[in-house]
Coordinates of N, CA and C in Angstrom, one line a residue:
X836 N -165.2 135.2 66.5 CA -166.1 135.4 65.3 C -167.5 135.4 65.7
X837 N -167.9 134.9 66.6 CA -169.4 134.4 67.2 C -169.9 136.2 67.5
X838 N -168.9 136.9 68.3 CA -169.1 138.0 68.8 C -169.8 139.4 67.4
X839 N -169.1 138.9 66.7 CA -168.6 139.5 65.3 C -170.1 139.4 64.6
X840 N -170.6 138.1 64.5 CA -172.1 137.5 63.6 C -173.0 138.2 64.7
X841 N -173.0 138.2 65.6 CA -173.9 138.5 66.8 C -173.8 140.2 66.7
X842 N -173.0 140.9 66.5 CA -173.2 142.1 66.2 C -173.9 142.6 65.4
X843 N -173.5 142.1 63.8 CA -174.3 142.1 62.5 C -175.5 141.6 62.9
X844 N -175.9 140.3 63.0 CA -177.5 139.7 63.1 C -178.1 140.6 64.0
X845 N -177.7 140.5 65.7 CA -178.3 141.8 65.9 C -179.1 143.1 65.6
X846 N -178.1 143.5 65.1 CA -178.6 145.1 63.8 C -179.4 144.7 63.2
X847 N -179.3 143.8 62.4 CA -180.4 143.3 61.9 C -182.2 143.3 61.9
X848 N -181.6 142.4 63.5 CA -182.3 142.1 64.1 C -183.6 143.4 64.6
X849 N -182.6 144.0 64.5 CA -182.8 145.3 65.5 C -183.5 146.1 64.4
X850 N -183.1 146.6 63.3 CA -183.8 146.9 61.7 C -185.5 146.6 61.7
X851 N -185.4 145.0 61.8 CA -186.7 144.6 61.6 C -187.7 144.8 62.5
X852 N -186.9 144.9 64.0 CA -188.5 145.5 64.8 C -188.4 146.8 64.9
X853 N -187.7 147.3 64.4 CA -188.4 148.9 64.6 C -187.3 149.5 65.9
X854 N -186.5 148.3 66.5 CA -185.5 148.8 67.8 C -184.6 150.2 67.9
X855 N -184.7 150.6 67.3 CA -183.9 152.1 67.1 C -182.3 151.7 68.2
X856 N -182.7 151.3 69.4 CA -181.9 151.2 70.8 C -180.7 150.4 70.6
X857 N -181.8 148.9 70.0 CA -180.4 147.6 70.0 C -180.0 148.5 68.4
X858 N -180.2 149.3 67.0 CA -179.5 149.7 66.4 C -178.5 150.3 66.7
X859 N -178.2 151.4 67.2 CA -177.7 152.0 68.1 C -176.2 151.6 68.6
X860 N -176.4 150.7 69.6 CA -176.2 149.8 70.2 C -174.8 149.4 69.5
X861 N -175.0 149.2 68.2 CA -173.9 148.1 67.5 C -173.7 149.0 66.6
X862 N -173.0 150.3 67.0 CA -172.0 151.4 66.2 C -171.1 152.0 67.3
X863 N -170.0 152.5 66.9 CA -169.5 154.0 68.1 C -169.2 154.9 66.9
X864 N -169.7 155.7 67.9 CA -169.5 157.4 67.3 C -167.7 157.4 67.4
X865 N -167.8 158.6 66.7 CA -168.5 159.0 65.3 C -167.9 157.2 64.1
X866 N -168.8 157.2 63.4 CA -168.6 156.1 62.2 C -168.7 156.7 61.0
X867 N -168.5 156.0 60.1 CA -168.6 156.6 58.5 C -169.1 155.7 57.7
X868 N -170.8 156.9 57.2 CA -171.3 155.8 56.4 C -170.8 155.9 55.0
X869 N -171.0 154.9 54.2 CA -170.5 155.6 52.7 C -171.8 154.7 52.1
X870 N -172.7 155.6 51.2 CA -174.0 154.7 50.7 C -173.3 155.7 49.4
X871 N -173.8 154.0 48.1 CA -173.4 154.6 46.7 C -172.2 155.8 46.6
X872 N -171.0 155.6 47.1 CA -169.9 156.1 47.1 C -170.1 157.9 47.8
X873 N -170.5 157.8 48.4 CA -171.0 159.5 49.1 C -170.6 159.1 50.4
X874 N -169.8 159.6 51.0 CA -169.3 159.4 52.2 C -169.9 160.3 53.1
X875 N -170.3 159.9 54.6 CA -170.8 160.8 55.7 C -169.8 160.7 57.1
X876 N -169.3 161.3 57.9 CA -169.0 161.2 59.0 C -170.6 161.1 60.2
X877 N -171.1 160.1 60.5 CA -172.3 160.6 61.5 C -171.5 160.9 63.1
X878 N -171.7 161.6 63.8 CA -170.2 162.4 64.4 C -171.5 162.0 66.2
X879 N -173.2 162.9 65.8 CA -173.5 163.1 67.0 C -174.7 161.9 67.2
X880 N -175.4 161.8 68.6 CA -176.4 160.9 68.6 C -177.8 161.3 67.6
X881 N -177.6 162.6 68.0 CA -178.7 163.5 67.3 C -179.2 163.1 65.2
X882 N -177.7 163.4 65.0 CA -177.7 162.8 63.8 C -177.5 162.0 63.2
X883 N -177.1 160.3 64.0 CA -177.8 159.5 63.9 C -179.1 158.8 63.8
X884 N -179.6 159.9 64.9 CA -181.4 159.6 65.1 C -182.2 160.0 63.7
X885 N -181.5 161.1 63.3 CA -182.1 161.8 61.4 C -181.6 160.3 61.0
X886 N -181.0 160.1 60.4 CA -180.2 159.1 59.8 C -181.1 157.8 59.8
X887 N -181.6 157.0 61.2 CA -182.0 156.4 61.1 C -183.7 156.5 60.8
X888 N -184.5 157.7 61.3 CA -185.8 158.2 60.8 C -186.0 158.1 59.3
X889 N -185.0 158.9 58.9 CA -185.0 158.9 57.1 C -185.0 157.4 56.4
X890 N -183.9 156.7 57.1 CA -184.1 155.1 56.7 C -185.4 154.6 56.7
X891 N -186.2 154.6 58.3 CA -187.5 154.1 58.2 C -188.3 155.0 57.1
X892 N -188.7 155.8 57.0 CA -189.3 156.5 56.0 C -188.8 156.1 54.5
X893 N -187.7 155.5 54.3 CA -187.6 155.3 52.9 C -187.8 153.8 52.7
X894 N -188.0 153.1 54.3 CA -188.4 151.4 54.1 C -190.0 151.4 53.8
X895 N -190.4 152.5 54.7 CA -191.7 152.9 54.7 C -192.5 152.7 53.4
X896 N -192.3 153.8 52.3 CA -192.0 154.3 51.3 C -192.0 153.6 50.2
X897 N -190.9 152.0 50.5 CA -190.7 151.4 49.2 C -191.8 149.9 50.3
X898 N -192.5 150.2 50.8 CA -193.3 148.9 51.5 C -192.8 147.4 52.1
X899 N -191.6 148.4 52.6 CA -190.7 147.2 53.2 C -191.0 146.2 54.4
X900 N -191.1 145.2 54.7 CA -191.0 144.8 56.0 C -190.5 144.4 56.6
X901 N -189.1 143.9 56.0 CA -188.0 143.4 56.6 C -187.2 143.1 55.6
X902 N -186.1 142.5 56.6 CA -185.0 142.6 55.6 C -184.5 140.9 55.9
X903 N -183.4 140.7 55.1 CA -183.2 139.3 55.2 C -181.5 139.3 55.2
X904 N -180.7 138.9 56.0 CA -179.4 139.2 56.0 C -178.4 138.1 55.9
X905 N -177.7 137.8 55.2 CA -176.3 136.8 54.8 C -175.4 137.2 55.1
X906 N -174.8 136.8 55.9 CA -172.9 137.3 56.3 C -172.3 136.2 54.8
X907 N -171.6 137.0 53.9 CA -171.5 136.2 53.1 C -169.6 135.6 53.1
X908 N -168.9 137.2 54.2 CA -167.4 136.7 54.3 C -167.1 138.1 55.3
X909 N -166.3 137.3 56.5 CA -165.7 137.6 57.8 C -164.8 137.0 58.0
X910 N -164.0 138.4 58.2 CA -162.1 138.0 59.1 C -162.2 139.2 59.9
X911 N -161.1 138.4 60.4 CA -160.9 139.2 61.9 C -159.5 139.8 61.2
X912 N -159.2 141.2 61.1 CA -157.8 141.5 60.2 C -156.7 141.8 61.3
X913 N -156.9 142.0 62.9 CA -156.3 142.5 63.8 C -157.0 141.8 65.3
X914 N -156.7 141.8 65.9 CA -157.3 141.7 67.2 C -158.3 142.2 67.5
X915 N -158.0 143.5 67.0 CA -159.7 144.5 67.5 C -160.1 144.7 65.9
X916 N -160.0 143.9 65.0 CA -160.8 144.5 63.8 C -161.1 143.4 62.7
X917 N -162.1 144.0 62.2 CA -162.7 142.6 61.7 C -163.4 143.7 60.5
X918 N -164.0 142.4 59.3 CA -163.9 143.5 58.1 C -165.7 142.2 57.4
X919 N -166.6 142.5 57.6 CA -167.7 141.7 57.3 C -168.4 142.4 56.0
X920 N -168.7 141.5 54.9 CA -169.5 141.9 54.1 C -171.3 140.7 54.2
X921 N -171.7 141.6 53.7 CA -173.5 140.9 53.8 C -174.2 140.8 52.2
X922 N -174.9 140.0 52.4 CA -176.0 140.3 51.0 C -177.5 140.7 52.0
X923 N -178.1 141.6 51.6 CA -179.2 142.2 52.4 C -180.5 142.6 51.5
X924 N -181.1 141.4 51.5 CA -182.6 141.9 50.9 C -183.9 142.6 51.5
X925 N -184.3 143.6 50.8 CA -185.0 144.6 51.4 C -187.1 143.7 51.0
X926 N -187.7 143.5 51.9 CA -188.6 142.2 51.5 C -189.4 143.0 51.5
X927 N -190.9 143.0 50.8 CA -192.3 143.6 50.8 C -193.2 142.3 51.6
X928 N -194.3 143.2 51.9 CA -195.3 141.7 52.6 C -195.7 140.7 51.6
X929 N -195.7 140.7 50.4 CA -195.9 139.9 49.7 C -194.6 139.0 49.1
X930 N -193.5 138.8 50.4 CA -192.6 138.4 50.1 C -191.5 138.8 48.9
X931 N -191.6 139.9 48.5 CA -191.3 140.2 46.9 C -189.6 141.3 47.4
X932 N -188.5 140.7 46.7 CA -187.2 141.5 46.8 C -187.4 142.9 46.6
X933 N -187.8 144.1 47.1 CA -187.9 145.3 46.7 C -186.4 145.9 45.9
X934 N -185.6 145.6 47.1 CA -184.5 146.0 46.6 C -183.2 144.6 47.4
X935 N -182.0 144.9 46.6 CA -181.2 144.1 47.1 C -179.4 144.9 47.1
X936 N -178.9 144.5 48.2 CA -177.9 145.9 48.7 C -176.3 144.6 48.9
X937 N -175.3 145.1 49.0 CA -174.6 144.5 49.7 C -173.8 145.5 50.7
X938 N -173.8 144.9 52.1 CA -173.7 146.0 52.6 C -171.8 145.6 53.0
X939 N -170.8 146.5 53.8 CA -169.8 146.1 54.4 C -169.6 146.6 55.2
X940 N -168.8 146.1 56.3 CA -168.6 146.3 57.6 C -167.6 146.3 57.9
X941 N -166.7 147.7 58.8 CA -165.6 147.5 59.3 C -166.0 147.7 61.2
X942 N -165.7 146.5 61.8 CA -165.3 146.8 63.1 C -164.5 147.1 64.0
X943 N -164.3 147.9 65.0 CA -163.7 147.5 66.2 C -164.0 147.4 67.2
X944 N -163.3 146.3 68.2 CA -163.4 145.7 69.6 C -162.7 146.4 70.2
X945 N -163.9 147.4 70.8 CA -163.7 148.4 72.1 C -163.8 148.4 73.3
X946 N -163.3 147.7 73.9 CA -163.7 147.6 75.4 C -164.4 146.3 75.8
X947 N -163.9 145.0 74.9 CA -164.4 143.9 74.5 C -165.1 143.8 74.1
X948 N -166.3 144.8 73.3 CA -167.4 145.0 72.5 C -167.2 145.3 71.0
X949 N -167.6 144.3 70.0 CA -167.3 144.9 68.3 C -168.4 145.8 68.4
X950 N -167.9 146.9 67.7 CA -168.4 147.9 66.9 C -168.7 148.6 65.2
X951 N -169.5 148.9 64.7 CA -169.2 149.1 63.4 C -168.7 150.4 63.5
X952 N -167.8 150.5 62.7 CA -166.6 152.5 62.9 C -167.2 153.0 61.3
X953 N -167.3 151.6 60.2 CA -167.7 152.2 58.7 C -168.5 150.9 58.5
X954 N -169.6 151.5 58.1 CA -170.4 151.0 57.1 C -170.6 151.4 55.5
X955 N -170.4 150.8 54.6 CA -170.1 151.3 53.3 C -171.8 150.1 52.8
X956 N -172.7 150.8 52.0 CA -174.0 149.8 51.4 C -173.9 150.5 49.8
X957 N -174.1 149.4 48.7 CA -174.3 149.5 47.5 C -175.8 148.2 47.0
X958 N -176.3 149.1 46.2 CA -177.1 148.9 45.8 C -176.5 147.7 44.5
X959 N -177.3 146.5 45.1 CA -176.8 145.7 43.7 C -177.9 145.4 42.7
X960 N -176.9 145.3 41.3 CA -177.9 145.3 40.2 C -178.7 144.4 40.0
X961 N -178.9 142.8 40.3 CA -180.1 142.2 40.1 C -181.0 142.0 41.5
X962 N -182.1 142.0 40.9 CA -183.2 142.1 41.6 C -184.1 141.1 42.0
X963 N -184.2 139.9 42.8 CA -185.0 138.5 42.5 C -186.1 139.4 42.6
X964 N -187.2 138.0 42.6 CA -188.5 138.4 42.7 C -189.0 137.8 43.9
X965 N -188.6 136.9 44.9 CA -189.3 136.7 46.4 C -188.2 136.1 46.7
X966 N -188.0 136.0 48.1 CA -187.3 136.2 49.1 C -186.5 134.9 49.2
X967 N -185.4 134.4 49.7 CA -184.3 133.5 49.2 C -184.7 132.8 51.1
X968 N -185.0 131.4 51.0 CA -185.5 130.7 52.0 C -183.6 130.3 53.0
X969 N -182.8 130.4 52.0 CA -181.3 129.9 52.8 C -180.7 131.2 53.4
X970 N -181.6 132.6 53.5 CA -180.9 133.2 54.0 C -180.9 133.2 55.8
X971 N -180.2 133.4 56.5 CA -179.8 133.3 58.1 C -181.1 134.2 59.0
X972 N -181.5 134.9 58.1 CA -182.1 136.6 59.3 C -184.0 136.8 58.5
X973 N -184.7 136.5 58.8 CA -186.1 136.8 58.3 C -186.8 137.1 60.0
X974 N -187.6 138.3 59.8 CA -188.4 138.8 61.1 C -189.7 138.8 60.6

């Protein structure tokens, strides 16, 4: 399970400085994103690299500067597979919730490495107003 948190926080991690590399890192091609029920196969590296550009420009955009991450429930459903959901606040410099997402995760352990294969993110309906001090991930 350690391997599993360390994946997710990573990404995270990786989100908030700008790492493109460690993002990267903690997927295998091809994966499937599903945002607000619209499903994508990302298949090449190439369009991954869109994928993640467009993200920064839309964190950009809404004056994000980080994000704040809760693993809020993880099981391992198989040997190689593990099924993680997060609560993920999108933070402005003025500490203020822009937006708030829950995201989910399905992995597999490839080669002794978890991977995310699907990411599925939904936009949730309430919105605080500054940033929750019990969450695990602030950059």
């Amino acid at each position: 399970m350690a391997d599993i948190y360390r994946t997710i926080m990573d990404g995270a991690k990786g989100m908030n400085a700008g790492d493109l590399d460690a993002i990267v890192a903690r997927y295998r091609l091809p994966f499937v994103l599903c945002i607000d029920n619209q499903n994508t196969v990302i298949e090449t590296d190439d369009h991954f690299a869109q994928l993640l550009s467009e993200w920064q420009q839309s964190m950009l955009a809404h004056h994000v500067v980080r994000t704040d991450t809760k693993i809020v429930s993880q099981f391992v459903t198989d040997d190689d597979m593990a099924f993680v959901v997060t609560d993920t606040k999108l933070v402005n410099a003025e500490a203020r919730v822009v937006r708030r997402k829950t995201l989910s995760y399905v992995l597999r352990c490839i080669e002794g490495a978890w991977k995310i294969v699907v990411l599925s993110c939904n936009e949730r309906a309430a919105v605080d107003t500054r940033s929750d001090a019990q969450f695990e991930l602030s950059a």
